[in-house]
Amino acid sequence: MANEKKMWEIIVIGGSAGSFSVVSKILEKVPRNLSVPIVLCLHRLKDKREGFKEALEIKSNIPVREPCDKDKIEKGVAYLAPSNYHLLIESKEIFALSTTELVQYSRPSIDVLFESAADTYKGGVLGLLLSGANRDGALGMSRIKSKGGFTIVQDPKDASMPTMPAAAIETTTIDLVLDTSNLVSFFANIEKNLFIHAAS
Amino acid sequence: MISSSINENDIEVELEELNQLSQAILTKYGYDFTNYAQSSFKRRIIMVLKKNSIKSVGLLIQKIVQDPKFFEQFVTDITVNTTELFRDPSFFRVVREELLPILSNRPEFNIWHAACSTGEEVISMAILLKEEGLWEKAKIYATDINTAVLKKAAEARYPLRNWELFKQNYSNTNPKGKLEDYCEIKDNEIQFDKDLIKNVRFKQHDLAVDQHFFKFDFILCRNVMIYFNQKLQNRVFELLHNSLFLGGYLALGAKESLIWCKIADKFAAFNENEKIYKKIKL
Ligand SMILES: C[S@@+](CC[C@H](N)C(=O)[O-])C[C@H]1O[C@@H](n2cnc3c(N)ncnc32)[C@H](O)[C@@H]1O
């Protein structure tokens, strides 16, 4: 199995209102020896800049970091877009940050992260979009799909705010629609899934 | 293979096209964008294409080369000018409480705002210096690549919609006065007292190509290096290092880091949280 090509090289997750507890559950269940990086873009209130990373860290099975500009991208780490900056994938090795205008009323914006991930990793991206009350992430998912990546959304019926996953479903092809418990088990078995999907 | 299709939401720009564009600009105008961070530079170029309904990078290159006026606007569009008064208040608080007391021991000192944008950072610093009684001692340069923002900076006038944010930021710096003491509100604008910046020299300076021009005790170079790749960042760190006196201080943006750069060992952290470093080696 060691020689087999992995399906995905990076996991990107976007979420807004109502996504925190789902992300937290996923991070609780991902294996400690996760062989890819996870990059999170979660909208947050401007005055709640502090403490977000710490809150995720409490339950997470892997380290959670807020990257600085040009920081290395390492496997087995969950990276959280810092508040008030867009987080971009500069290359397969490093991140970049930017403070350009809001995209979809958001900074960090999920579209910005997802699009740069798709441009860099092409088909090697697994994108997950969770609960949220706006349309950020839909175009990003569409870019992931058009570059040959894999797309998953939280089932709008299960999401506390359905707008965001529903917008993605409207905009592009979604490979899997999962409710919270299925999402959690998908990520608990992510190492196996990385290869199963490669075979199919 | 160079392809670029236009589709409202999904313009494709290849890296190779970005390189051709930067080369053309360098040859024609002497601005060097070749080592800007490709991920964000690409987004800016796509934004310019959309804004001007230009269908391909090839056509954009033509337009830029033929039309210097258009190029001026292009520079404004692709350089990111977002800034605030007292952006990251905790940084200014540390400058006020920990750094200025050290500088105050020097008979006079020089400050450089590198990439000052529209000048909010310069006004913020001037207010701190006034309140700490050090304004007379400071010689200040403020530079940017973009002459349009420098013009605005010299006017010290900002849209009123920023007022609440400015006030809130200022109030978190442990202020000694009221923001109203330094400005007047009229016609939907905030006009700062121009005396605040009468000792500031505004000048165009391109961190990517220009050399050092003076020696400083304190350089603020915040939120510009995120737009550069590591090669260019190394060049700029060297330039800033050369522009500092031994024992001088360098401030970076809240999410910028000096750890991996080539000359990191010539600096020591003065306050790692607020990204303030001290030059400890020549
Ligand atoms: C985001 S603003 C930072 C303003 C301020 N320092 C702050 O932190 O709020 C970035 C500025 O860098 C300037 N800039 C971009 N490239 C530059 C270069 N090569 N040399 C000098 N300034 C540059 C832009 O024109 C823009 O005004």
XYZ file of N, CA, C and O in Angstrom, chain B residues 66-218:
612
model
N 1.384 50.168 -23.951
C 1.028 51.307 -24.795
C 0.497 52.506 -24.027
O 0.452 53.609 -24.546
N 0.071 52.298 -22.798
C -0.707 53.337 -22.125
C -0.208 53.594 -20.692
O -0.661 52.990 -19.737
N 0.743 54.545 -20.544
C 1.315 54.830 -19.217
C 0.265 55.242 -18.187
O 0.402 54.927 -17.007
N -0.793 55.933 -18.622
C -1.856 56.326 -17.690
C -2.543 55.086 -17.129
O -2.828 54.991 -15.937
N -2.806 54.145 -18.012
C -3.430 52.896 -17.597
C -2.508 52.152 -16.631
O -2.950 51.584 -15.634
N -1.216 52.212 -16.908
C -0.261 51.524 -16.033
C -0.274 52.111 -14.621
O -0.205 51.386 -13.637
N -0.398 53.451 -14.537
C -0.472 54.107 -13.223
C -1.627 53.533 -12.402
O -1.481 53.190 -11.234
N -2.783 53.444 -13.059
C -3.953 52.895 -12.391
C -3.737 51.419 -12.046
O -4.129 50.948 -10.981
N -3.065 50.709 -12.928
C -2.748 49.299 -12.709
C -1.947 49.113 -11.416
O -2.233 48.227 -10.610
N -0.938 49.979 -11.220
C -0.114 49.872 -10.007
C -0.985 50.040 -8.768
O -0.875 49.288 -7.798
N -1.880 51.026 -8.815
C -2.783 51.225 -7.683
C -3.674 50.005 -7.472
O -3.907 49.584 -6.350
N -4.142 49.428 -8.568
C -5.051 48.291 -8.447
C -4.375 47.035 -7.898
O -4.976 46.286 -7.140
N -3.147 46.792 -8.285
C -2.574 45.518 -7.848
C -1.817 45.605 -6.526
O -1.637 44.607 -5.871
N -1.368 46.807 -6.146
C -0.762 46.900 -4.813
C -1.903 47.041 -3.817
O -2.830 47.798 -4.019
N -1.829 46.287 -2.779
C -2.933 46.221 -1.827
C -2.754 47.313 -0.782
O -1.764 47.335 -0.057
N -3.717 48.228 -0.716
C -3.502 49.420 0.113
C -4.242 49.433 1.443
O -4.231 50.427 2.152
N -4.864 48.315 1.791
C -5.641 48.295 3.038
C -4.781 48.655 4.248
O -3.708 48.101 4.458
N -5.272 49.567 5.034
C -4.569 49.957 6.249
C -5.572 50.600 7.202
O -6.718 50.820 6.833
N -5.156 50.843 8.422
C -6.048 51.438 9.423
C -5.232 52.352 10.320
O -4.025 52.164 10.447
N -5.908 53.278 10.977
C -5.260 54.009 12.054
C -5.055 53.027 13.221
O -5.971 52.282 13.566
N -3.871 53.012 13.776
C -3.547 52.109 14.878
C -3.957 50.660 14.579
O -4.548 49.981 15.416
N -3.642 50.209 13.377
C -3.905 48.813 13.018
C -3.146 47.914 14.006
O -1.963 48.122 14.243
N -3.796 46.924 14.541
C -3.240 46.092 15.614
C -2.858 46.958 16.820
O -1.683 47.183 17.098
N -3.861 47.440 17.534
C -3.613 48.365 18.656
C -2.592 47.839 19.660
O -1.814 48.633 20.218
N -2.569 46.534 19.885
C -1.628 46.000 20.880
C -0.184 46.268 20.455
O 0.701 46.460 21.300
N 0.060 46.299 19.148
C 1.391 46.642 18.651
C 1.746 48.080 19.050
O 2.818 48.349 19.595
N 0.819 49.007 18.810
C 1.114 50.415 19.123
C 1.252 50.637 20.622
O 2.006 51.482 21.076
N 0.529 49.822 21.363
C 0.643 49.930 22.810
C 2.042 49.526 23.277
O 2.658 50.173 24.127
N 2.562 48.451 22.677
C 3.916 48.015 23.025
C 4.949 49.050 22.562
O 5.909 49.338 23.274
N 4.726 49.627 21.407
C 5.632 50.692 20.952
C 5.619 51.831 21.966
O 6.654 52.333 22.389
N 4.421 52.217 22.381
C 4.295 53.307 23.341
C 4.980 52.974 24.666
O 5.756 53.770 25.203
N 4.705 51.771 25.178
C 5.113 51.480 26.553
C 6.497 50.856 26.679
O 7.132 50.961 27.723
N 6.952 50.181 25.597
C 8.239 49.497 25.735
C 9.327 50.034 24.822
O 10.498 50.084 25.192
N 8.945 50.429 23.613
C 9.977 50.840 22.655
C 10.323 52.327 22.753
O 11.500 52.693 22.821
N 9.310 53.186 22.804
C 9.591 54.615 22.842
C 10.428 55.020 24.064
O 11.323 55.871 23.938
N 10.198 54.416 25.230
C 11.072 54.760 26.365
C 12.550 54.487 26.069
O 13.422 55.231 26.554
N 12.827 53.461 25.277
C 14.222 53.181 24.922
C 14.737 54.233 23.941
O 15.825 54.790 24.115
N 13.935 54.516 22.924
C 14.359 55.505 21.928
C 14.522 56.889 22.558
O 15.354 57.693 22.130
N 13.752 57.160 23.597
C 13.793 58.496 24.204
C 15.154 58.786 24.841
O 15.491 59.942 25.074
N 15.947 57.723 25.075
C 17.288 57.941 25.615
C 18.278 58.419 24.568
O 19.382 58.829 24.893
N 17.876 58.315 23.291
C 18.769 58.775 22.237
C 18.482 60.262 21.990
O 17.328 60.689 22.061
N 19.544 61.043 21.703
C 19.350 62.489 21.558
C 18.335 62.838 20.468
O 17.541 63.766 20.610
N 18.377 62.069 19.383
C 17.321 62.171 18.383
C 17.250 60.835 17.681
O 18.174 60.024 17.799
N 16.172 60.579 16.990
C 16.091 59.273 16.335
C 15.317 59.359 15.020
O 14.510 60.266 14.816
N 15.620 58.381 14.146
C 15.026 58.369 12.806
C 14.069 57.189 12.643
O 14.397 56.066 13.017
N 12.915 57.487 12.073
C 11.903 56.450 11.862
C 11.574 56.358 10.375
O 11.471 57.376 9.691
N 11.425 55.120 9.899
C 11.047 54.904 8.487
C 9.793 54.044 8.432
O 9.787 52.918 8.917
N 8.746 54.621 7.840
C 7.562 53.830 7.514
C 7.737 53.323 6.081
O 7.500 54.081 5.132
N 8.191 52.102 5.929
C 8.388 51.533 4.593
C 7.074 50.912 4.144
O 6.511 50.084 4.861
N 6.581 51.315 2.984
C 5.264 50.894 2.491
C 4.153 51.440 3.389
O 3.417 50.705 4.036
N 4.068 52.776 3.420
C 3.163 53.452 4.362
C 1.730 53.531 3.857
O 0.841 53.957 4.585
N 1.511 53.170 2.595
C 0.175 53.273 2.013
C -0.397 54.684 2.203
O 0.337 55.665 2.068
N -1.663 54.789 2.566
C -2.291 56.103 2.652
C -1.982 56.859 3.952
O -2.606 57.873 4.246
N -1.056 56.339 4.743
C -0.497 57.146 5.828
C -1.100 56.996 7.209
O -0.645 57.639 8.159
N -2.090 56.139 7.375
C -2.696 55.983 8.700
C -1.658 55.574 9.746
O -1.705 56.000 10.897
N -0.725 54.712 9.328
C 0.322 54.271 10.251
C 1.215 55.447 10.671
O 1.657 55.526 11.817
N 1.453 56.351 9.731
C 2.305 57.514 9.999
C 1.631 58.453 11.002
O 2.257 58.931 11.960
N 0.340 58.701 10.792
C -0.431 59.528 11.726
C -0.447 58.875 13.104
O -0.265 59.539 14.133
N -0.653 57.567 13.135
C -0.707 56.847 14.416
C 0.582 57.064 15.194
O 0.569 57.372 16.396
N 1.704 56.896 14.502
C 3.009 57.056 15.132
C 3.198 58.494 15.609
O 3.691 58.729 16.717
N 2.799 59.448 14.792
C 2.954 60.861 15.159
C 2.161 61.168 16.430
O 2.633 61.902 17.308
N 0.977 60.583 16.533
C 0.159 60.804 17.740
C 0.864 60.215 18.970
O 0.957 60.863 20.021
N 1.410 59.012 18.829
C 2.153 58.415 19.951
C 3.313 59.312 20.353
O 3.535 59.575 21.537
N 4.068 59.780 19.358
C 5.243 60.610 19.650
C 4.841 61.895 20.365
O 5.483 62.305 21.326
N 3.762 62.506 19.914
C 3.249 63.716 20.579
C 2.924 63.402 22.038
O 3.338 64.115 22.948
N 2.167 62.323 22.236
C 1.699 62.022 23.587
C 2.830 61.636 24.519
O 2.743 61.827 25.726
N 3.895 61.061 23.949
C 5.026 60.667 24.792
C 6.091 61.767 24.848
O 7.181 61.542 25.371
N 5.796 62.911 24.262
C 6.712 64.050 24.333
C 7.980 63.862 23.519
O 9.035 64.422 23.849
N 7.910 63.080 22.454
C 9.119 62.773 21.685
C 9.057 63.272 20.243
O 9.976 63.057 19.464
N 7.969 63.938 19.936
C 7.718 64.307 18.548
C 8.854 65.155 17.967
O 9.259 64.978 16.824
N 9.375 66.080 18.791
C 10.416 67.005 18.323
C 11.719 66.273 17.998
O 12.520 66.749 17.214
N 11.895 65.130 18.632
C 13.170 64.415 18.494
C 13.234 63.532 17.259
O 14.289 62.997 16.924
N 12.095 63.312 16.628
C 12.036 62.291 15.583
C 12.144 62.895 14.184
O 11.510 63.893 13.866
N 12.982 62.244 13.383
C 13.029 62.572 11.960
C 12.382 61.394 11.226
O 12.763 60.244 11.449
N 11.386 61.671 10.401
C 10.563 60.580 9.872
C 10.515 60.569 8.345
O 10.293 61.607 7.714
N 10.741 59.394 7.792
C 10.514 59.173 6.366
C 9.337 58.219 6.202
O 9.196 57.268 6.980
N 8.518 58.469 5.184
C 7.432 57.547 4.865
C 7.474 57.302 3.370
O 7.457 58.248 2.582
N 7.574 56.041 2.986
C 7.737 55.722 1.564
C 6.751 54.663 1.112
O 6.213 53.901 1.921
N 6.534 54.647 -0.189
C 5.700 53.613 -0.799
C 6.066 53.545 -2.279
O 6.639 54.484 -2.826
N 5.721 52.446 -2.893
C 5.970 52.296 -4.334
C 4.987 53.143 -5.133
O 5.267 53.590 -6.242
N 3.840 53.403 -4.531
C 2.702 53.968 -5.248
C 2.543 55.452 -4.921
O 2.197 55.822 -3.797
N 2.784 56.319 -5.919
C 2.743 57.763 -5.651
C 1.329 58.243 -5.336
O 1.155 59.223 -4.618
N 0.331 57.543 -5.854
C -1.052 57.963 -5.578
C -1.367 57.873 -4.084
O -1.997 58.776 -3.518
N -0.908 56.805 -3.420
C -1.195 56.706 -1.975
C -0.359 57.713 -1.188
O -0.801 58.234 -0.163
N 0.839 58.014 -1.675
C 1.676 58.995 -0.974
C 1.012 60.369 -0.977
O 1.057 61.102 0.015
N 0.384 60.695 -2.089
C -0.322 61.975 -2.188
C -1.427 62.037 -1.142
O -1.607 63.024 -0.430
N -2.169 60.939 -1.036
C -3.243 60.880 -0.037
C -2.678 60.987 1.375
O -3.240 61.660 2.242
N -1.558 60.297 1.601
C -0.960 60.308 2.933
C -0.621 61.734 3.348
O -0.849 62.128 4.492
N -0.101 62.521 2.407
C 0.296 63.887 2.727
C -0.910 64.770 3.041
O -0.790 65.781 3.734
N -2.086 64.366 2.566
C -3.294 65.152 2.845
C -3.895 64.838 4.215
O -4.634 65.633 4.773
N -3.582 63.659 4.735
C -4.038 63.268 6.077
C -5.549 63.369 6.243
O -6.057 63.784 7.280
N -6.273 62.983 5.203
C -7.731 63.098 5.230
C -8.343 61.741 4.882
O -7.940 61.113 3.905
N -9.289 61.305 5.693
C -9.838 59.957 5.510
C -11.362 59.966 5.572
O -11.949 60.812 6.244
N -11.990 59.003 4.908
C -13.456 58.940 4.915
C -14.009 58.741 6.333
O -13.444 57.988 7.131
N -15.106 59.406 6.591
C -15.694 59.378 7.934
C -16.148 57.980 8.344
O -16.206 57.658 9.530
N -16.433 57.127 7.360
C -16.922 55.788 7.719
C -15.904 54.999 8.553
O -16.231 54.002 9.169
N -14.646 55.432 8.548
C -13.634 54.748 9.355
C -13.618 55.192 10.813
O -12.865 54.651 11.616
N -14.416 56.185 11.146
C -14.286 56.852 12.441
C -14.384 55.899 13.629
O -13.536 55.899 14.530
N -15.412 55.051 13.632
C -15.604 54.173 14.793
C -14.421 53.222 14.965
O -13.928 53.008 16.076
N -13.959 52.660 13.843
C -12.817 51.753 13.885
C -11.568 52.477 14.401
O -10.870 51.986 15.291
N -11.316 53.667 13.861
C -10.145 54.446 14.281
C -10.199 54.717 15.784
O -9.226 54.552 16.509
N -11.379 55.130 16.229
C -11.518 55.479 17.646
C -11.313 54.265 18.541
O -10.654 54.331 19.571
N -11.888 53.147 18.090
C -11.770 51.945 18.902
C -10.314 51.483 18.962
O -9.810 51.143 20.035
N -9.633 51.492 17.831
C -8.221 51.102 17.819
C -7.404 52.003 18.745
O -6.634 51.528 19.574
N -7.628 53.302 18.589
C -6.868 54.261 19.405
C -7.101 54.021 20.893
O -6.159 54.012 21.694
N -8.348 53.739 21.242
C -8.661 53.575 22.668
C -7.965 52.345 23.259
O -7.810 52.246 24.471
N -7.521 51.438 22.394
C -6.813 50.253 22.897
C -5.297 50.404 22.937
O -4.572 49.424 23.107
N -4.808 51.635 22.778
C -3.356 51.845 22.833
C -2.947 52.501 24.145
O -1.841 52.998 24.272
N -3.847 52.509 25.102
C -3.611 53.210 26.349
C -3.352 54.706 26.113
O -2.341 55.250 26.544
N -4.295 55.362 25.462
C -4.066 56.735 24.989
C -4.002 57.757 26.118
O -4.496 57.522 27.218
N -3.372 58.895 25.791
C -3.296 59.974 26.774
C -4.192 61.129 26.401
O -4.157 62.177 27.027
N -4.933 60.977 25.322
C -5.817 62.065 24.915
C -7.068 61.515 24.278
O -7.448 60.374 24.531
N -7.706 62.361 23.472
C -8.872 61.924 22.703
C -8.535 62.088 21.236
O -7.818 63.003 20.851
N -9.072 61.194 20.408
C -8.759 61.262 18.978
C -9.204 62.613 18.406
O -8.550 63.180 17.527
N -10.292 63.141 18.968
C -10.801 64.443 18.513
C -9.764 65.555 18.663
O -9.835 66.569 17.973
N -8.810 65.358 19.581
C -7.778 66.379 19.775
C -6.897 66.562 18.538
O -6.214 67.571 18.395
N -6.875 65.554 17.680
C -5.931 65.572 16.558
C -6.592 65.769 15.203
O -5.922 65.721 14.181
N -7.891 65.893 15.197
C -8.551 65.988 13.889
C -9.845 66.774 13.975
O -10.336 67.095 15.051
N -10.363 67.060 12.788
C -11.606 67.791 12.668
C -12.484 67.013 11.700
O -11.984 66.457 10.728
N -13.775 66.972 11.989
C -14.648 66.255 11.066
C -15.446 67.255 10.258
O -16.116 68.118 10.820
N -15.290 67.200 8.933
C -16.148 68.045 8.095
C -16.384 67.405 6.734
O -15.529 66.686 6.216
N -17.524 67.667 6.174
C -17.910 67.125 4.858
C -17.678 65.627 4.771
O -17.080 65.152 3.805
N -18.117 64.895 5.789
C -17.977 63.442 5.726
C -16.550 62.947 5.679
O -16.280 61.873 5.159
N -15.641 63.792 6.168
C -14.251 63.359 6.184
C -13.582 63.680 7.523
O -14.012 64.572 8.245
N -12.550 62.912 7.814
C -11.753 63.171 9.003
C -10.479 63.851 8.540
O -9.686 63.253 7.817
N -10.297 65.100 8.926
C -9.083 65.816 8.536
C -8.152 65.896 9.743
O -8.452 66.574 10.725
N -7.028 65.195 9.673
C -6.069 65.283 10.769
C -5.280 66.575 10.667
O -5.087 67.124 9.571
N -4.849 67.062 11.807
C -4.041 68.262 11.895
C -2.738 68.025 11.128
O -1.957 67.150 11.480
N -2.515 68.823 10.084
C -1.356 68.573 9.241
C -0.025 68.838 9.951
O 1.022 68.352 9.518
N -0.092 69.608 11.036
C 1.128 69.821 11.822
C 1.716 68.500 12.310
O 2.916 68.375 12.490
N 0.826 67.520 12.545
C 1.274 66.206 13.024
C 2.342 65.620 12.120
O 3.254 64.931 12.578
N 2.196 65.851 10.819
C 3.104 65.205 9.874
C 4.005 66.204 9.159
O 4.570 65.914 8.111
N 4.178 67.378 9.747
C 5.000 68.357 9.017
C 6.483 67.988 9.061
O 7.254 68.454 8.222
N 6.868 67.148 9.987
C 8.270 66.678 9.999
C 8.454 65.342 9.259
O 9.475 64.689 9.391
N 7.447 64.939 8.500
C 7.536 63.674 7.764
C 7.905 63.945 6.309
O 7.315 64.799 5.660
N 8.914 63.226 5.818
C 9.239 63.324 4.395
C 8.630 62.154 3.650
O 8.999 61.010 3.905
N 7.704 62.450 2.760
C 7.106 61.402 1.933
C 7.925 61.264 0.659
O 8.285 62.258 0.047
N 8.203 60.017 0.303
C 9.018 59.851 -0.912
C 8.747 58.491 -1.528
O 8.463 57.526 -0.827
N 8.826 58.441 -2.836
C 8.609 57.158 -3.493
C 9.833 56.276 -3.307
O 10.972 56.735 -3.460
N 9.620 55.029 -2.935
C 10.721 54.088 -2.767
C 10.181 52.700 -3.041
O 9.164 52.298 -2.474
N 10.848 51.969 -3.898
C 10.408 50.633 -4.271
C 11.296 49.605 -3.576
O 12.484 49.510 -3.864
N 10.721 48.872 -2.659
C 11.502 47.903 -1.878
C 12.103 46.816 -2.754
O 13.097 46.193 -2.391
N 11.517 46.592 -3.932
C 11.996 45.522 -4.798
C 13.216 45.926 -5.618
O 13.983 45.064 -6.036
N 13.413 47.217 -5.857
C 14.546 47.614 -6.699
C 15.450 48.688 -6.104
O 16.631 48.754 -6.434
N 14.929 49.545 -5.229
C 15.737 50.666 -4.748
C 16.674 50.263 -3.616
O 16.473 49.252 -2.952
N 17.702 51.082 -3.429
C 18.694 50.825 -2.377
C 18.333 51.566 -1.091
O 17.394 52.341 -1.060
N 19.137 51.347 -0.041
C 18.869 52.083 1.188
C 19.345 53.524 1.026
O 20.239 53.806 0.237
N 18.693 54.429 1.749
C 18.941 55.850 1.504
C 19.255 56.629 2.771
O 19.498 57.833 2.735
N 19.264 55.957 3.946
C 19.423 56.673 5.201
C 19.592 55.622 6.291
O 19.376 54.439 6.039
N 19.983 56.030 7.502
C 20.059 55.063 8.607
C 18.988 55.374 9.641
O 18.729 56.537 9.954
N 18.406 54.317 10.165
C 17.254 54.499 11.053
C 17.423 53.793 12.403
O 18.147 52.812 12.522
N 16.687 54.337 13.376
C 16.601 53.712 14.697
C 15.417 52.761 14.771
O 15.403 51.848 15.588
N 14.407 53.048 13.940
C 13.186 52.248 13.999
C 12.563 52.206 12.599
O 12.320 53.261 12.011
